Coordinates of C-alpha atoms in Angstrom, one line a residue:
X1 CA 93.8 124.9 135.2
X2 CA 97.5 125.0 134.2
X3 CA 98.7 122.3 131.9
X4 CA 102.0 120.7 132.4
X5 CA 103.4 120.4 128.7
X6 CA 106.1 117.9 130.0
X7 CA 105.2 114.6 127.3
X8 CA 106.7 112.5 130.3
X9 CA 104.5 113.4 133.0
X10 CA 102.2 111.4 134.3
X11 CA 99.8 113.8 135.7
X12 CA 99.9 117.1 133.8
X13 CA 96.9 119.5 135.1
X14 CA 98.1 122.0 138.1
X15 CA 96.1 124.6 139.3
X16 CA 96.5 128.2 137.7
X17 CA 98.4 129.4 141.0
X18 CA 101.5 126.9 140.7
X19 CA 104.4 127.6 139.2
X20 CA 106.2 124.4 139.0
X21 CA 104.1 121.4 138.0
X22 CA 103.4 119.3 141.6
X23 CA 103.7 115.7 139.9
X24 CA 107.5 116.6 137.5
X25 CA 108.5 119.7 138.7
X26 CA 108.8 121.5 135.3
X27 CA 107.9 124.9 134.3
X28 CA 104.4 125.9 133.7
X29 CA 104.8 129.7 133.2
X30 CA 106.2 129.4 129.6
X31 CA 108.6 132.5 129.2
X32 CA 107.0 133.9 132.3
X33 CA 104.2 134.7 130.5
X34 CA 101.9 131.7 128.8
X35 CA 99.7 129.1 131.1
X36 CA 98.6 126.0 128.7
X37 CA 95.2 126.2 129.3
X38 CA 94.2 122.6 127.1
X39 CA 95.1 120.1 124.3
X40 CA 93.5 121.2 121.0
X41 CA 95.2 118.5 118.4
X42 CA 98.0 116.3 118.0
X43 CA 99.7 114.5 115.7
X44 CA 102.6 112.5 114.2
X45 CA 104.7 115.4 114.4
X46 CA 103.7 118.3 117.1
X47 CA 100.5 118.8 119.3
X48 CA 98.8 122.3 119.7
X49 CA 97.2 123.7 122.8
X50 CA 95.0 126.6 123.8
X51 CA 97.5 129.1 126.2
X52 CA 96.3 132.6 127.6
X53 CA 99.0 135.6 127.5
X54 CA 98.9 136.4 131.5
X55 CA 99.4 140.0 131.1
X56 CA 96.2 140.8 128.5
X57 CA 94.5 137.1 128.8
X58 CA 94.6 136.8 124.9
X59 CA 94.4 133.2 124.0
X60 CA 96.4 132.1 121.1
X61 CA 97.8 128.9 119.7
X62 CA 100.6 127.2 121.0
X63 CA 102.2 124.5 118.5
X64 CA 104.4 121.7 120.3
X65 CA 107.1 119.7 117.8
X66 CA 107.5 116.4 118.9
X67 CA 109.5 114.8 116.4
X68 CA 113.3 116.0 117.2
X69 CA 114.8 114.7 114.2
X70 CA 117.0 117.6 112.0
X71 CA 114.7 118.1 109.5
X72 CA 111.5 118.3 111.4
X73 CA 113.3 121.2 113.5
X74 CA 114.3 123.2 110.8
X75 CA 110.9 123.2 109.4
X76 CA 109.2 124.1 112.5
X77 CA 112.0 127.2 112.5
X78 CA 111.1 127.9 109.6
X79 CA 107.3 128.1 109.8
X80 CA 107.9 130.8 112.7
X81 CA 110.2 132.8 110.9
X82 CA 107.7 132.6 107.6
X83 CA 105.0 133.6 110.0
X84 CA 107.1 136.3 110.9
X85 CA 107.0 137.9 107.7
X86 CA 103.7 137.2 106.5
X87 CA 101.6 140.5 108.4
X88 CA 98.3 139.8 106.5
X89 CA 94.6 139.2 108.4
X90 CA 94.1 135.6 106.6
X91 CA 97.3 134.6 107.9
X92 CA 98.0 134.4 111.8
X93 CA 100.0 136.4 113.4
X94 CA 103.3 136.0 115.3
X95 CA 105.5 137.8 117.0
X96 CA 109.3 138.0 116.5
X97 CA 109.8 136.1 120.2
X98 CA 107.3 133.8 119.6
X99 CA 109.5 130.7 118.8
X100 CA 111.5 129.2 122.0
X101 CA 112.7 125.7 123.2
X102 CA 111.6 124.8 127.0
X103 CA 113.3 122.3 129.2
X104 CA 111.2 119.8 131.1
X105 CA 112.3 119.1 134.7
X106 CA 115.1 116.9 134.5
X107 CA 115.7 116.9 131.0
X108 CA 118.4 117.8 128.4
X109 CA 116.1 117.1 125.1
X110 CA 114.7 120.8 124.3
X111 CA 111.3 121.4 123.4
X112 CA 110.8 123.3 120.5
X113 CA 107.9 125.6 121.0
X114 CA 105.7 128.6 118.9
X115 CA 102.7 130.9 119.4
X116 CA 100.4 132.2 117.0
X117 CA 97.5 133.9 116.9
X118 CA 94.2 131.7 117.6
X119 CA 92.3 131.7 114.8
X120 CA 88.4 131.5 116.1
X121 CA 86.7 130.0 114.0
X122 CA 85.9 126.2 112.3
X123 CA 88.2 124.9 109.5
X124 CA 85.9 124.3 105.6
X125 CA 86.6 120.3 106.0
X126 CA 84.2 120.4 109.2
X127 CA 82.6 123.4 108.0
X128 CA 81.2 121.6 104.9
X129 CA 80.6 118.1 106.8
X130 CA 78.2 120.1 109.5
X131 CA 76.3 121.5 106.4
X132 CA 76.0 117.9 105.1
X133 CA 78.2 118.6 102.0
X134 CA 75.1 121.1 100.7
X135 CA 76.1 123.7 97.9
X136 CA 77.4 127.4 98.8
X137 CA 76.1 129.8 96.5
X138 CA 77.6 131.0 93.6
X139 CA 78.5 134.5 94.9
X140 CA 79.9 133.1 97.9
X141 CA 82.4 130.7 96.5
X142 CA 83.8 133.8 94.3
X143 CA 84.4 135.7 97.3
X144 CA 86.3 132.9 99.3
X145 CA 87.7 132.5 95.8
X146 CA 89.2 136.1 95.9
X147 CA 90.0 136.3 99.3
X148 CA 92.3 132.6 99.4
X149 CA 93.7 134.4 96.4
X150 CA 94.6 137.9 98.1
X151 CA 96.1 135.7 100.7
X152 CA 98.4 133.5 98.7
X153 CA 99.6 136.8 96.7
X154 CA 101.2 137.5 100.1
X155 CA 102.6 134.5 100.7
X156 CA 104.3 134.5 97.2
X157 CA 105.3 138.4 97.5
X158 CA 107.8 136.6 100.0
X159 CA 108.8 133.9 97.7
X160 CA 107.3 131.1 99.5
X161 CA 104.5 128.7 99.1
X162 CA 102.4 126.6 101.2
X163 CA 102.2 123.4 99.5
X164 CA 99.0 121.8 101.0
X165 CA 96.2 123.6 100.4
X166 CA 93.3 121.9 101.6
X167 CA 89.9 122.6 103.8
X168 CA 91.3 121.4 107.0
X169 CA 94.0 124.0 106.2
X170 CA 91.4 126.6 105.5
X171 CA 89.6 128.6 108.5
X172 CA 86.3 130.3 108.1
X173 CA 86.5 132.9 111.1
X174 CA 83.4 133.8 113.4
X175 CA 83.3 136.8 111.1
X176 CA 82.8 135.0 107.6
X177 CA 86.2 136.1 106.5
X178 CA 88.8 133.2 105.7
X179 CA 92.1 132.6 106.8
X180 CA 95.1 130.2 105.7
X181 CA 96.5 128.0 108.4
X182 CA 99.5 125.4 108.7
X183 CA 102.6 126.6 107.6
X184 CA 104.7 123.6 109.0
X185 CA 105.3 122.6 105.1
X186 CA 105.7 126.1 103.3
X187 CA 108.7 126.3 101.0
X188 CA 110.9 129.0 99.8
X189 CA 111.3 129.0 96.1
X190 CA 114.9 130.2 95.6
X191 CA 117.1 130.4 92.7
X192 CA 118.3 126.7 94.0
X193 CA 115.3 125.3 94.1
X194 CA 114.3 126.0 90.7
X195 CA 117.7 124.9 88.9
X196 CA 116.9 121.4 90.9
X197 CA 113.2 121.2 89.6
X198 CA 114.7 122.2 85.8
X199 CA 117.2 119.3 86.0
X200 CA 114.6 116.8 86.9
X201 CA 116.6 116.1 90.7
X202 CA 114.5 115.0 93.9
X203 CA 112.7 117.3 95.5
X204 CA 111.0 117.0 98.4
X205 CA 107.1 117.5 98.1
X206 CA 103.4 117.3 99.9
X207 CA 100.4 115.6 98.6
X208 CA 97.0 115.9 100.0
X209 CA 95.1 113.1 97.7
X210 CA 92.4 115.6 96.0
X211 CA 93.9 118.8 96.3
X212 CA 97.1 118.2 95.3
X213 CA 97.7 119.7 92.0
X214 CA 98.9 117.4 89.4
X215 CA 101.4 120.0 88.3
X216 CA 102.9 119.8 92.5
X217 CA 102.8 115.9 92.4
X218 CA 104.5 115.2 89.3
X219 CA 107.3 118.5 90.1
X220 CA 106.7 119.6 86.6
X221 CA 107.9 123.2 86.2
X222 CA 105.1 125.4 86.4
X223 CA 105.2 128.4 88.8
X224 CA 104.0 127.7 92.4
X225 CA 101.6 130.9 92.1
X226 CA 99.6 128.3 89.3
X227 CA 99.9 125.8 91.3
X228 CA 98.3 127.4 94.2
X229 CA 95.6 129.1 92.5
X230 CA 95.1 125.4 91.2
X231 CA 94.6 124.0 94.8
X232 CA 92.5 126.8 95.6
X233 CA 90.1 126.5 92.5
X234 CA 89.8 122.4 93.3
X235 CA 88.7 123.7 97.0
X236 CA 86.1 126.2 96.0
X237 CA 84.3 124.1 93.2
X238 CA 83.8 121.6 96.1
X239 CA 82.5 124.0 97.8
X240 CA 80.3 125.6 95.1
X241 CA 79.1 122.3 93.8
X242 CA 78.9 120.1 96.9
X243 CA 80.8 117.3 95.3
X244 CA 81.5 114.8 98.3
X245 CA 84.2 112.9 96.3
X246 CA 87.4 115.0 97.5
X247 CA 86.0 114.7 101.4
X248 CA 85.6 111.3 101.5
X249 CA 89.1 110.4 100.1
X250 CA 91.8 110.3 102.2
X251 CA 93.2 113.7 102.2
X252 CA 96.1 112.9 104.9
X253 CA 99.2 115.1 103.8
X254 CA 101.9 112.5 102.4
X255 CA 105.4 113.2 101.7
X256 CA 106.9 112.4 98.6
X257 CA 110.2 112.8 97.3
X258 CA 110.3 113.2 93.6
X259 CA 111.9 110.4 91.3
X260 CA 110.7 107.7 94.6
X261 CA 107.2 105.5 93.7
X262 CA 106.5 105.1 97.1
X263 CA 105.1 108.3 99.3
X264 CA 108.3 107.6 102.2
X265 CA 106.6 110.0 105.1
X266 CA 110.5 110.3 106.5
X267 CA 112.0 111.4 103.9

């Protein structure tokens, strides 16, 4: 089956031998070389699907922005070109061409469009939840510990950070290694940045209620590689001890702009 990607059309699954969608008429071969195989997610901002690479039948990750406001598309440029950069096995991979906006049939809104690597796998939140919230040993938690670690090290090598660190952000691979997904909020710490956090001005910033350090939530000025390790630590002693407490909360990301009361998802 070949999915129509098209968020107008009406009846979106074609047959892997069309080209053309038979309902809108718009592309299926994405850059001549991806058929959308199924919907994995969605959400208030993008929806993912499963594709297959024609020419070696890899399947990877294909992530959909929906929201075309200004903001939302330079982040979503920005995640690919972050991606880019980041060549580490906890983190998935994309390719230089891998961003690209498609035009549905009759349209003259772009889509804005990026495949990664598909990470096989199940993410800790659901990972944890199958295990009904039951303890991981000791010597296991260290190890995810160091690994989440070795990952963010990279990430920070490049003067970035990811922001929301969380289970559902966190993939346990097929394998038993681990690997660090969602990059859609990752920011660059830049000279800039840090002479706005020093003079106390608004800044924009992610909370996931749990996991959120307080040091992130309240923009005091402590280095994002403390902050990180912070979010990771929170994750692994849930892990280690079991404690249902940060899974049951509501650990939808929010966006917050310091200096604001109220979590403003549009700013």
């Amino acid at each position: 089956m070949s999915l129509c990607i098209n968020p107008y059309c009406l009846q979106q699954q074609n047959s892997d031998d069309e080209l053309f969608c038979l309902y809108c008429g718009s592309e299926l071969l994405l850059q001549g070389r991806y058929r959308v195989i199924n919907q994995l997610g969605g959400g208030g901002f993008g929806i993912t699907y499963k594709v297959s690479e024609i020419r070696s039948n890899n399947l990877k990750v294909l992530k959909v922005l929906i929201n075309t406001q200004q903001k939302a598309v330079e982040l979503f440029k920005q995640e690919a070109e972050v991606l880019a950069k980041l060549n580490h096995p906890g983190i998935p991979k994309v390719e230089p061409d891998s961003y690209f906006v498609y035009f549905p049939r009759n349209s003259h809104q772009p889509i804005h469009c990026l495949v990664m690597e598909k990470i096989v796998g199940m993410d800790l939140q659901k990972w944890m939840e199958n295990r009904e919230m039951r303890p991981i040993h000791q010597t296991l938690a260290i190890q995810w510990l160091k690994e989440l670690v070795t990952i963010l090290n990279r990430v920070h090598s490049q003067n970035f950070f990811h922001r929301d660190i969380k289970p559902s952000n966190i993939m346990l691979r097929a394998d038993g290694d681990l690997a660090l997904i969602d990059f859609g909020t990752v920011r660059q710490v830049t000279g800039t940045y840090q002479a706005k956090i020093a003079a106390g001005q608004n800044i924009t910033g992610i909370i996931s209620t749990g996991y959120t350090p307080p040091e992130q939530i309240n923009q005091n000025k402590e280095s994002a590689v403390y902050v990180h390790n912070n979010g990771a630590g929170t994750i692994e002693n849930c892990d280690l001890t079991g404690n249902a407490l940060s899974f049951n909360i509501d650990t939808t990301s929010q966006v917050r702009r310091s200096g604001n009361k109220e979590d403003n998802p549009n700013s």
